[in-house]
Short mmCIF file of C-alpha atoms and ligand atoms in Angstrom, two decimals:
data_model
loop_
_atom_site.label_atom_id
_atom_site.label_comp_id
_atom_site.label_asym_id
_atom_site.label_seq_id
_atom_site.Cartn_x
_atom_site.Cartn_y
_atom_site.Cartn_z
CA MET A 1 122.40 102.55 88.51
CA THR A 2 121.83 106.46 87.85
CA PHE A 3 119.32 106.28 84.67
CA ASN A 4 119.63 109.58 82.10
CA PRO A 5 117.19 112.42 82.92
CA LEU A 6 114.06 112.37 81.25
CA LYS A 7 113.66 116.29 78.65
CA ILE A 8 110.78 116.81 77.36
CA GLY A 9 111.57 119.82 74.87
CA GLU A 10 113.43 121.91 77.22
CA LEU A 11 112.38 120.30 80.57
CA THR A 12 114.45 118.29 82.03
CA ALA A 13 113.55 116.29 84.80
CA LYS A 14 115.98 114.72 86.85
CA ILE A 15 114.06 110.75 87.27
CA PRO A 16 112.22 109.68 84.26
CA ILE A 17 109.95 108.62 85.94
CA ILE A 18 105.83 110.11 85.83
CA GLN A 19 104.11 109.75 88.85
CA GLY A 20 100.52 109.19 86.58
CA GLY A 21 97.32 111.07 87.80
CA MET A 22 95.51 109.60 89.49
CA GLY A 23 91.90 111.18 90.38
CA ILE A 24 89.63 111.52 91.97
CA GLY A 25 91.69 113.20 94.67
CA VAL A 26 94.28 110.39 94.94
CA SER A 27 97.01 112.54 93.46
CA LEU A 28 96.90 116.22 94.09
CA HIS A 29 99.46 119.20 95.44
CA ARG A 30 101.03 116.39 98.10
CA LEU A 31 101.86 113.39 95.85
CA ALA A 32 102.56 115.58 92.67
CA GLY A 33 104.52 118.13 94.56
CA SER A 34 106.58 116.24 96.65
CA VAL A 35 107.56 113.64 93.41
CA ALA A 36 108.49 116.47 91.27
CA ARG A 37 110.72 117.66 94.44
CA GLU A 38 112.70 114.48 94.11
CA GLY A 39 113.53 114.61 90.53
CA GLY A 40 110.40 113.20 89.10
CA ILE A 41 107.31 114.96 87.22
CA GLY A 42 104.40 115.82 89.39
CA ILE A 43 100.91 114.70 88.14
CA LEU A 44 97.57 116.46 89.63
CA SER A 45 94.23 115.12 88.06
CA THR A 46 91.73 117.48 87.24
CA ALA A 47 88.69 114.70 87.70
CA GLN A 48 86.48 116.36 89.82
CA ILE A 49 89.33 117.92 91.47
CA GLY A 50 88.29 120.71 93.12
CA TYR A 51 86.20 118.37 95.02
CA GLN A 52 87.45 119.71 98.58
CA CYS A 53 86.43 123.17 98.02
CA ASP A 54 82.99 124.62 99.66
CA ASP A 55 81.09 125.48 96.16
CA PHE A 56 81.96 122.22 95.57
CA GLU A 57 78.23 120.45 95.38
CA LYS A 58 77.24 124.29 94.32
CA ASN A 59 78.64 125.08 91.75
CA THR A 60 80.97 121.98 90.47
CA MET A 61 83.25 123.21 87.57
CA LYS A 62 84.07 126.87 88.99
CA ALA A 63 85.23 124.77 91.96
CA ASN A 64 87.52 122.75 89.23
CA LEU A 65 88.61 124.97 87.03
CA PHE A 66 89.15 127.32 90.66
CA ALA A 67 91.32 123.89 92.08
CA ILE A 68 92.87 123.66 89.36
CA LYS A 69 95.22 127.59 89.84
CA GLU A 70 94.57 126.52 93.66
CA GLN A 71 96.59 122.85 93.30
CA PHE A 72 99.27 124.01 90.99
CA GLU A 73 100.44 126.39 92.73
CA LYS A 74 100.48 124.42 95.75
CA ALA A 75 102.31 122.00 94.53
CA LYS A 76 105.09 123.76 92.52
CA LYS A 77 105.19 125.58 96.09
CA ILE A 78 106.47 121.98 97.51
CA ALA A 79 108.77 121.50 94.45
CA LYS A 80 110.73 124.42 94.82
CA ASN A 81 112.03 124.02 91.04
CA GLY A 82 110.30 120.68 90.34
CA ILE A 83 108.00 119.84 86.55
CA ILE A 84 103.83 119.57 88.07
CA GLY A 85 101.22 118.75 85.23
CA PHE A 86 97.74 117.66 84.77
CA ASN A 87 96.27 114.54 83.61
CA VAL A 88 93.22 115.26 81.93
CA MET A 89 90.56 112.83 80.84
CA VAL A 90 88.90 113.26 77.39
CA ALA A 91 85.41 111.72 78.51
CA GLN A 92 85.67 114.52 80.60
CA PHE A 93 82.92 117.11 80.41
CA GLU A 94 84.27 120.29 79.65
CA TYR A 95 87.29 119.17 78.11
CA GLU A 96 88.37 122.02 76.20
CA LYS A 97 87.69 124.14 79.21
CA ILE A 98 90.09 122.21 81.62
CA ILE A 99 92.75 122.39 79.00
CA ARG A 100 92.16 125.86 78.59
CA ARG A 101 92.44 126.72 82.15
CA CYS A 102 95.66 124.15 83.12
CA VAL A 103 97.22 126.08 80.46
CA GLU A 104 96.26 129.38 81.40
CA ILE A 105 97.87 128.86 84.86
CA GLY A 106 101.14 127.46 83.17
CA ALA A 107 100.86 123.65 83.18
CA ASP A 108 103.95 122.64 81.99
CA VAL A 109 102.70 119.34 81.58
CA ILE A 110 99.29 118.04 80.47
CA ILE A 111 98.68 114.20 79.52
CA SER A 112 95.32 112.66 77.69
CA GLY A 113 94.20 110.27 77.66
CA ALA A 114 90.58 107.94 77.98
CA GLY A 115 90.27 108.50 74.74
CA LEU A 116 91.87 110.30 71.52
CA PRO A 117 92.63 114.63 72.55
CA ILE A 118 92.54 114.32 69.05
CA ASN A 119 91.71 118.40 69.31
CA LEU A 120 95.33 118.67 72.71
CA PRO A 121 97.69 120.46 70.10
CA GLU A 122 95.11 122.98 69.40
CA LEU A 123 94.60 123.95 72.77
CA VAL A 124 97.56 123.89 74.14
CA LYS A 125 98.82 126.18 71.00
CA GLY A 126 101.02 128.93 71.75
CA SER A 127 101.78 128.51 75.48
CA LYS A 128 105.28 126.12 76.74
CA THR A 129 103.40 123.27 77.76
CA LYS A 130 104.47 120.37 76.53
CA PHE A 131 101.35 117.51 76.11
CA ALA A 132 101.35 114.50 76.11
CA PRO A 133 98.54 111.21 74.57
CA ILE A 134 98.26 108.09 76.51
CA ILE A 135 98.11 105.70 73.70
CA SER A 136 97.65 102.02 74.55
CA SER A 137 97.49 100.44 70.76
CA SER A 138 100.33 101.36 68.09
CA LYS A 139 96.63 101.74 65.97
CA GLY A 140 95.54 104.12 68.32
CA ALA A 141 99.29 106.20 67.76
CA LYS A 142 99.46 105.57 63.91
CA VAL A 143 95.59 107.36 63.61
CA LEU A 144 96.37 110.21 66.42
CA LEU A 145 100.28 111.83 65.13
CA LYS A 146 98.76 111.09 61.00
CA MET A 147 95.94 112.97 62.05
CA TRP A 148 98.23 115.69 64.32
CA ALA A 149 100.60 116.04 61.50
CA LYS A 150 97.98 117.09 59.03
CA ARG A 151 95.67 118.87 60.59
CA TYR A 152 98.15 120.38 63.12
CA GLN A 153 101.64 120.17 60.98
CA ARG A 154 103.27 119.06 64.52
CA THR A 155 103.16 116.71 66.78
CA ALA A 156 102.80 115.13 70.55
CA ASP A 157 106.16 116.43 73.09
CA PHE A 158 106.40 112.56 74.49
CA VAL A 159 104.31 110.08 74.10
CA ILE A 160 102.57 107.66 77.24
CA ILE A 161 101.58 104.16 76.11
CA GLU A 162 99.37 102.46 78.98
CA GLY A 163 99.53 99.11 78.71
CA PRO A 164 96.74 96.25 80.71
CA LEU A 165 98.21 96.48 83.81
CA ALA A 166 97.77 99.81 85.24
CA GLY A 167 94.98 101.12 87.95
CA GLY A 168 91.99 103.08 86.61
CA HIS A 169 90.39 102.95 83.33
CA LEU A 170 92.46 100.43 80.79
CA GLY A 171 92.56 101.43 76.84
CA PHE A 172 91.31 97.84 76.23
CA LYS A 173 88.12 95.93 75.52
CA TYR A 174 87.59 93.62 78.59
CA GLU A 175 87.78 90.76 76.43
CA GLU A 176 91.79 91.09 75.07
CA ILE A 177 93.41 93.14 78.34
CA GLU A 178 94.85 89.90 79.34
CA SER A 179 96.40 89.18 75.67
CA ALA A 180 96.98 92.22 75.39
CA ALA A 181 99.50 91.83 78.58
CA ASN A 182 101.53 89.12 76.88
CA GLN A 183 102.30 91.40 73.11
CA MET A 184 102.86 94.31 74.83
CA ASP A 185 106.21 94.20 74.45
CA SER A 186 106.31 94.01 70.92
CA GLU A 187 103.35 96.86 71.33
CA VAL A 188 106.39 99.35 72.73
CA LYS A 189 108.42 98.18 70.65
CA LYS A 190 105.85 99.11 67.25
CA ILE A 191 104.78 102.56 69.31
CA ILE A 192 107.95 103.62 69.48
CA GLU A 193 108.85 103.45 65.66
CA ILE A 194 106.00 105.13 64.70
CA VAL A 195 106.54 108.23 67.09
CA ASN A 196 110.40 108.08 65.67
CA GLN A 197 108.80 108.20 62.08
CA TYR A 198 106.99 111.79 63.31
CA ALA A 199 109.66 113.31 65.54
CA LYS A 200 111.96 112.94 62.59
CA MET A 201 109.57 114.11 60.49
CA PHE A 202 109.19 117.42 62.49
CA GLN A 203 113.05 117.23 63.91
CA ILE A 204 111.85 117.10 67.54
CA ASN A 205 113.25 114.08 70.32
CA VAL A 206 109.39 112.55 71.17
CA PRO A 207 110.75 110.60 74.42
CA VAL A 208 107.57 107.75 75.06
CA VAL A 209 106.76 106.68 78.77
CA PHE A 210 105.53 103.50 79.80
CA ALA A 211 102.95 103.78 82.23
CA GLY A 212 101.49 99.93 83.36
CA GLY A 213 102.27 97.54 86.27
CA VAL A 214 106.25 99.60 86.88
CA TYR A 215 106.79 98.93 89.92
CA THR A 216 110.82 97.76 90.56
CA LYS A 217 113.97 98.60 89.51
CA GLU A 218 114.32 95.73 87.40
CA ASP A 219 111.14 96.81 85.62
CA ILE A 220 111.97 100.39 84.60
CA LYS A 221 114.92 98.87 83.51
CA HIS A 222 113.08 96.65 81.77
CA TYR A 223 111.00 99.76 79.67
CA LEU A 224 114.36 101.38 79.37
CA SER A 225 116.26 98.40 76.92
CA LEU A 226 112.87 98.41 74.34
CA GLY A 227 113.77 102.27 73.29
CA CYS A 228 111.74 103.89 76.38
CA SER A 229 113.30 106.67 77.49
CA GLY A 230 111.02 106.70 80.81
CA VAL A 231 108.11 104.91 83.24
CA GLN A 232 104.86 106.40 84.27
CA MET A 233 103.60 105.44 87.68
CA ALA A 234 100.61 105.28 89.90
CA THR A 235 99.70 102.82 92.88
CA ARG A 236 102.94 102.10 93.71
CA PHE A 237 103.19 105.74 94.99
CA VAL A 238 100.07 105.07 97.07
CA GLY A 239 101.62 103.65 99.26
CA THR A 240 103.02 106.81 100.39
CA ILE A 241 102.69 109.19 102.83
CA GLU A 242 102.57 112.47 100.43
CA CYS A 243 99.25 110.56 98.62
CA ASP A 244 96.64 112.54 99.19
CA ALA A 245 94.27 110.14 99.35
CA PRO A 246 92.62 109.39 103.15
CA ASN A 247 94.03 106.47 104.69
CA ASP A 248 91.07 104.38 104.22
CA PHE A 249 92.26 104.05 100.90
CA LYS A 250 95.35 103.94 101.06
CA GLU A 251 94.86 100.94 103.55
CA ARG A 252 92.76 99.05 101.62
CA TYR A 253 95.98 98.53 99.09
CA LEU A 254 97.70 96.99 102.46
CA ASN A 255 95.38 94.72 102.95
CA ALA A 256 94.06 93.58 99.11
CA LYS A 257 95.11 90.04 98.50
CA LYS A 258 95.95 89.37 94.42
CA GLU A 259 92.93 87.64 93.66
CA ASP A 260 91.42 91.03 95.21
CA ILE A 261 91.86 93.02 92.49
CA GLU A 262 89.54 93.05 89.27
CA ILE A 263 88.55 93.93 86.33
CA ILE A 264 85.15 96.21 86.48
CA LYS A 265 83.23 97.41 83.68
CA SER A 266 82.95 101.14 84.11
CA PRO A 267 80.06 103.62 82.96
CA VAL A 268 82.81 105.47 80.12
CA GLY A 269 82.42 102.60 77.96
CA MET A 270 86.53 101.01 79.10
CA PRO A 271 86.91 98.47 81.54
CA GLY A 272 88.45 99.22 84.85
CA ARG A 273 90.48 97.91 87.73
CA ALA A 274 89.69 98.37 91.22
CA ILE A 275 89.48 96.72 94.86
CA LYS A 276 87.64 94.30 95.42
CA ASN A 277 84.57 95.28 97.66
CA THR A 278 80.68 95.38 98.12
CA PHE A 279 80.51 97.72 95.51
CA THR A 280 82.12 95.81 93.10
CA SER A 281 80.06 93.00 94.08
CA VAL A 282 76.99 94.88 93.37
CA ILE A 283 77.61 96.49 90.17
CA LYS A 284 78.25 93.50 89.40
CA THR A 285 74.13 92.12 89.19
CA LYS A 286 72.65 95.62 89.96
CA THR A 287 72.35 98.92 88.82
CA ILE A 288 73.12 101.51 91.29
CA PRO A 289 70.84 104.59 90.58
CA ILE A 290 72.53 108.25 90.66
CA LYS A 291 71.59 110.57 93.48
CA LYS A 292 73.49 114.01 91.99
CA CYS A 293 74.73 114.59 88.90
CA ARG A 294 77.21 116.64 88.90
CA ASN A 295 77.82 116.20 84.95
CA CYS A 296 81.47 115.42 85.14
CA LEU A 297 81.53 112.46 81.59
CA LEU A 298 80.61 113.85 78.29
CA LEU A 299 76.74 112.76 77.65
CA LYS A 300 77.02 111.02 74.68
CA LEU A 301 79.13 109.16 77.66
CA CYS A 302 76.90 108.90 80.07
CA ASN A 303 73.12 109.19 79.20
CA ARG A 304 72.18 109.32 83.25
CA LYS A 305 68.97 107.02 82.65
CA ASP A 306 70.49 103.13 81.83
CA ILE A 307 74.42 103.15 83.02
CA PRO A 308 74.93 101.29 85.54
CA PHE A 309 77.04 103.75 87.93
CA CYS A 310 77.43 107.26 89.36
CA ILE A 311 81.36 107.26 88.20
CA SER A 312 81.84 110.54 90.29
CA GLU A 313 79.92 109.55 92.42
CA ALA A 314 81.83 106.24 93.00
CA LEU A 315 85.32 107.59 93.58
CA LEU A 316 84.44 110.60 95.86
CA ASN A 317 82.98 107.39 97.97
CA ALA A 318 86.57 106.13 97.55
CA VAL A 319 87.77 110.32 99.13
CA ASN A 320 85.31 110.06 101.72
CA HIS A 321 85.89 106.64 103.69
CA LYS A 322 82.59 105.67 101.88
CA THR A 323 85.48 102.04 101.30
CA GLU A 324 82.73 100.65 100.98
CA GLU A 325 80.08 102.20 98.67
CA ALA A 326 83.35 103.04 96.00
CA LEU A 327 85.25 101.77 93.21
CA LEU A 328 88.55 102.24 95.00
CA PHE A 329 90.82 101.94 91.44
CA ALA A 330 93.97 99.88 91.49
CA GLY A 331 96.63 98.64 89.47
CA SER A 332 97.28 94.84 89.25
CA ASN A 333 100.54 95.52 91.48
CA ALA A 334 98.21 96.57 94.02
CA TYR A 335 99.05 93.99 96.03
CA ARG A 336 102.14 94.72 96.77
CA VAL A 337 102.10 97.98 98.27
CA ASN A 338 102.89 96.74 101.75
CA GLU A 339 103.68 99.22 103.89
CA ILE A 340 103.54 103.24 104.09
CA THR A 341 106.65 104.41 103.52
CA THR A 342 107.52 108.11 101.71
CA VAL A 343 108.15 109.20 97.71
CA LYS A 344 111.42 110.39 98.62
CA ASP A 345 111.63 106.03 99.86
CA ILE A 346 110.04 104.44 96.76
CA LEU A 347 112.55 107.27 94.31
CA GLY A 348 115.57 106.76 95.96
CA ASN A 349 115.00 102.69 96.01
CA LEU A 350 114.20 102.94 92.29
CA THR A 351 116.79 104.81 91.03
CA SER A 352 119.92 104.32 93.73
C1 FMN B 1 93.75 105.39 91.76
C2 FMN B 1 93.67 105.52 90.81
C3 FMN B 1 93.43 106.28 89.97
C4 FMN B 1 93.71 107.18 88.28
N1 FMN B 1 93.40 108.09 87.92
C5 FMN B 1 93.51 108.24 86.19
C6 FMN B 1 92.87 109.31 86.20
O1 FMN B 1 92.32 110.39 86.63
N2 FMN B 1 93.56 109.23 84.26
C7 FMN B 1 94.26 108.65 83.85
O2 FMN B 1 94.78 108.97 82.47
N3 FMN B 1 94.43 107.68 84.57
C8 FMN B 1 94.45 107.62 86.17
N4 FMN B 1 95.05 106.29 86.25
C9 FMN B 1 96.17 105.63 85.45
C10 FMN B 1 97.25 105.52 86.42
O3 FMN B 1 97.73 107.63 85.97
C11 FMN B 1 99.16 105.08 85.21
O4 FMN B 1 98.82 105.67 84.18
C12 FMN B 1 98.11 103.53 86.43
O5 FMN B 1 97.79 103.87 86.63
C13 FMN B 1 99.72 103.30 85.68
O6 FMN B 1 100.01 101.95 85.91
P1 FMN B 1 100.01 101.77 87.98
O7 FMN B 1 98.97 102.12 88.49
O8 FMN B 1 100.68 100.18 87.54
O9 FMN B 1 101.97 102.30 87.86
C14 FMN B 1 94.77 106.03 87.55
C15 FMN B 1 95.53 104.84 88.25
C16 FMN B 1 95.18 104.85 89.86
C17 FMN B 1 95.42 103.28 90.47
#
């Protein structure tokens, strides 16, 4: 069985699979480049993307802006002519500066979530970069696309729907996660209807891509049958040689059992899904003082004094060999990752 390609404007991905952005440092040039080379879309996470640069601790923003270009160029080299883009969280400090940098260096696509990317069309205007919001509900889709139509007389180039089984931050209230999982299929259909209204209004094709808990070929077929044009997958790609996270991070996935995957409360103000460890049990009862602020989040979200822990520190520990002191973001399927294989194998298995 072969799937139809994913078409976003003039871009065509041979296979309709986007590799979801994974920060910090989990989806960088090796993973994104490899997925794109095999015909999918590779996404670099901009969250503290420069963490391996020498001056990262001294001048974090400068290192991050430098790394956006460096990682993109390296990914493009691996990808040959493949499609490479960025994931930028709305909650990120200097969001606009980061988006403008991604556009300036020629990103093929930008995917933006963890909040509603209200001024994204304005930031991308005049470029070839295609953009997508990450949306978790029909309400969010309605509000955002209506606002974009009114304010910018345009709509999204594509839309990512992220359901409650995803890894990392979730666009649901803590208490809604379980019930949302049962209603997600009907929500997907509603969102597609809304997107199609705007696609018709602006006479363009706006593909909708589903993310969150997609693991097998059957899962892909399911979301295509609901009317999606593709899927975004992240967790499964952690089990690859090319995934940019270090081996001790990947080993935590290999050793995780179903009951080891839990929901935590993040300082970003959203719940997040992660692998149980010493860190996740400590933050249930204690506050971990911030050692060093790297200005990663908007001040309105992170008031520094009252937050339970520093999200940057916790995610940096995950890729700096301190896996017990780290937040190990993972999707609900992380326990199914039981070997380290290659991107080519996974994509071959999903599409052949
Ligand atoms: C380790 C990890 C880190 C992630 N980091 C981000 C991120 O920085 N920004 C974002 O929008 N989504 C992030 N996500 C969500 C993914 O991009 C993706 O949409 C989601 O995990 C898809 O579900 P799956 O993991 O079940 O395939 C992350 C997911 C994982 C597993």
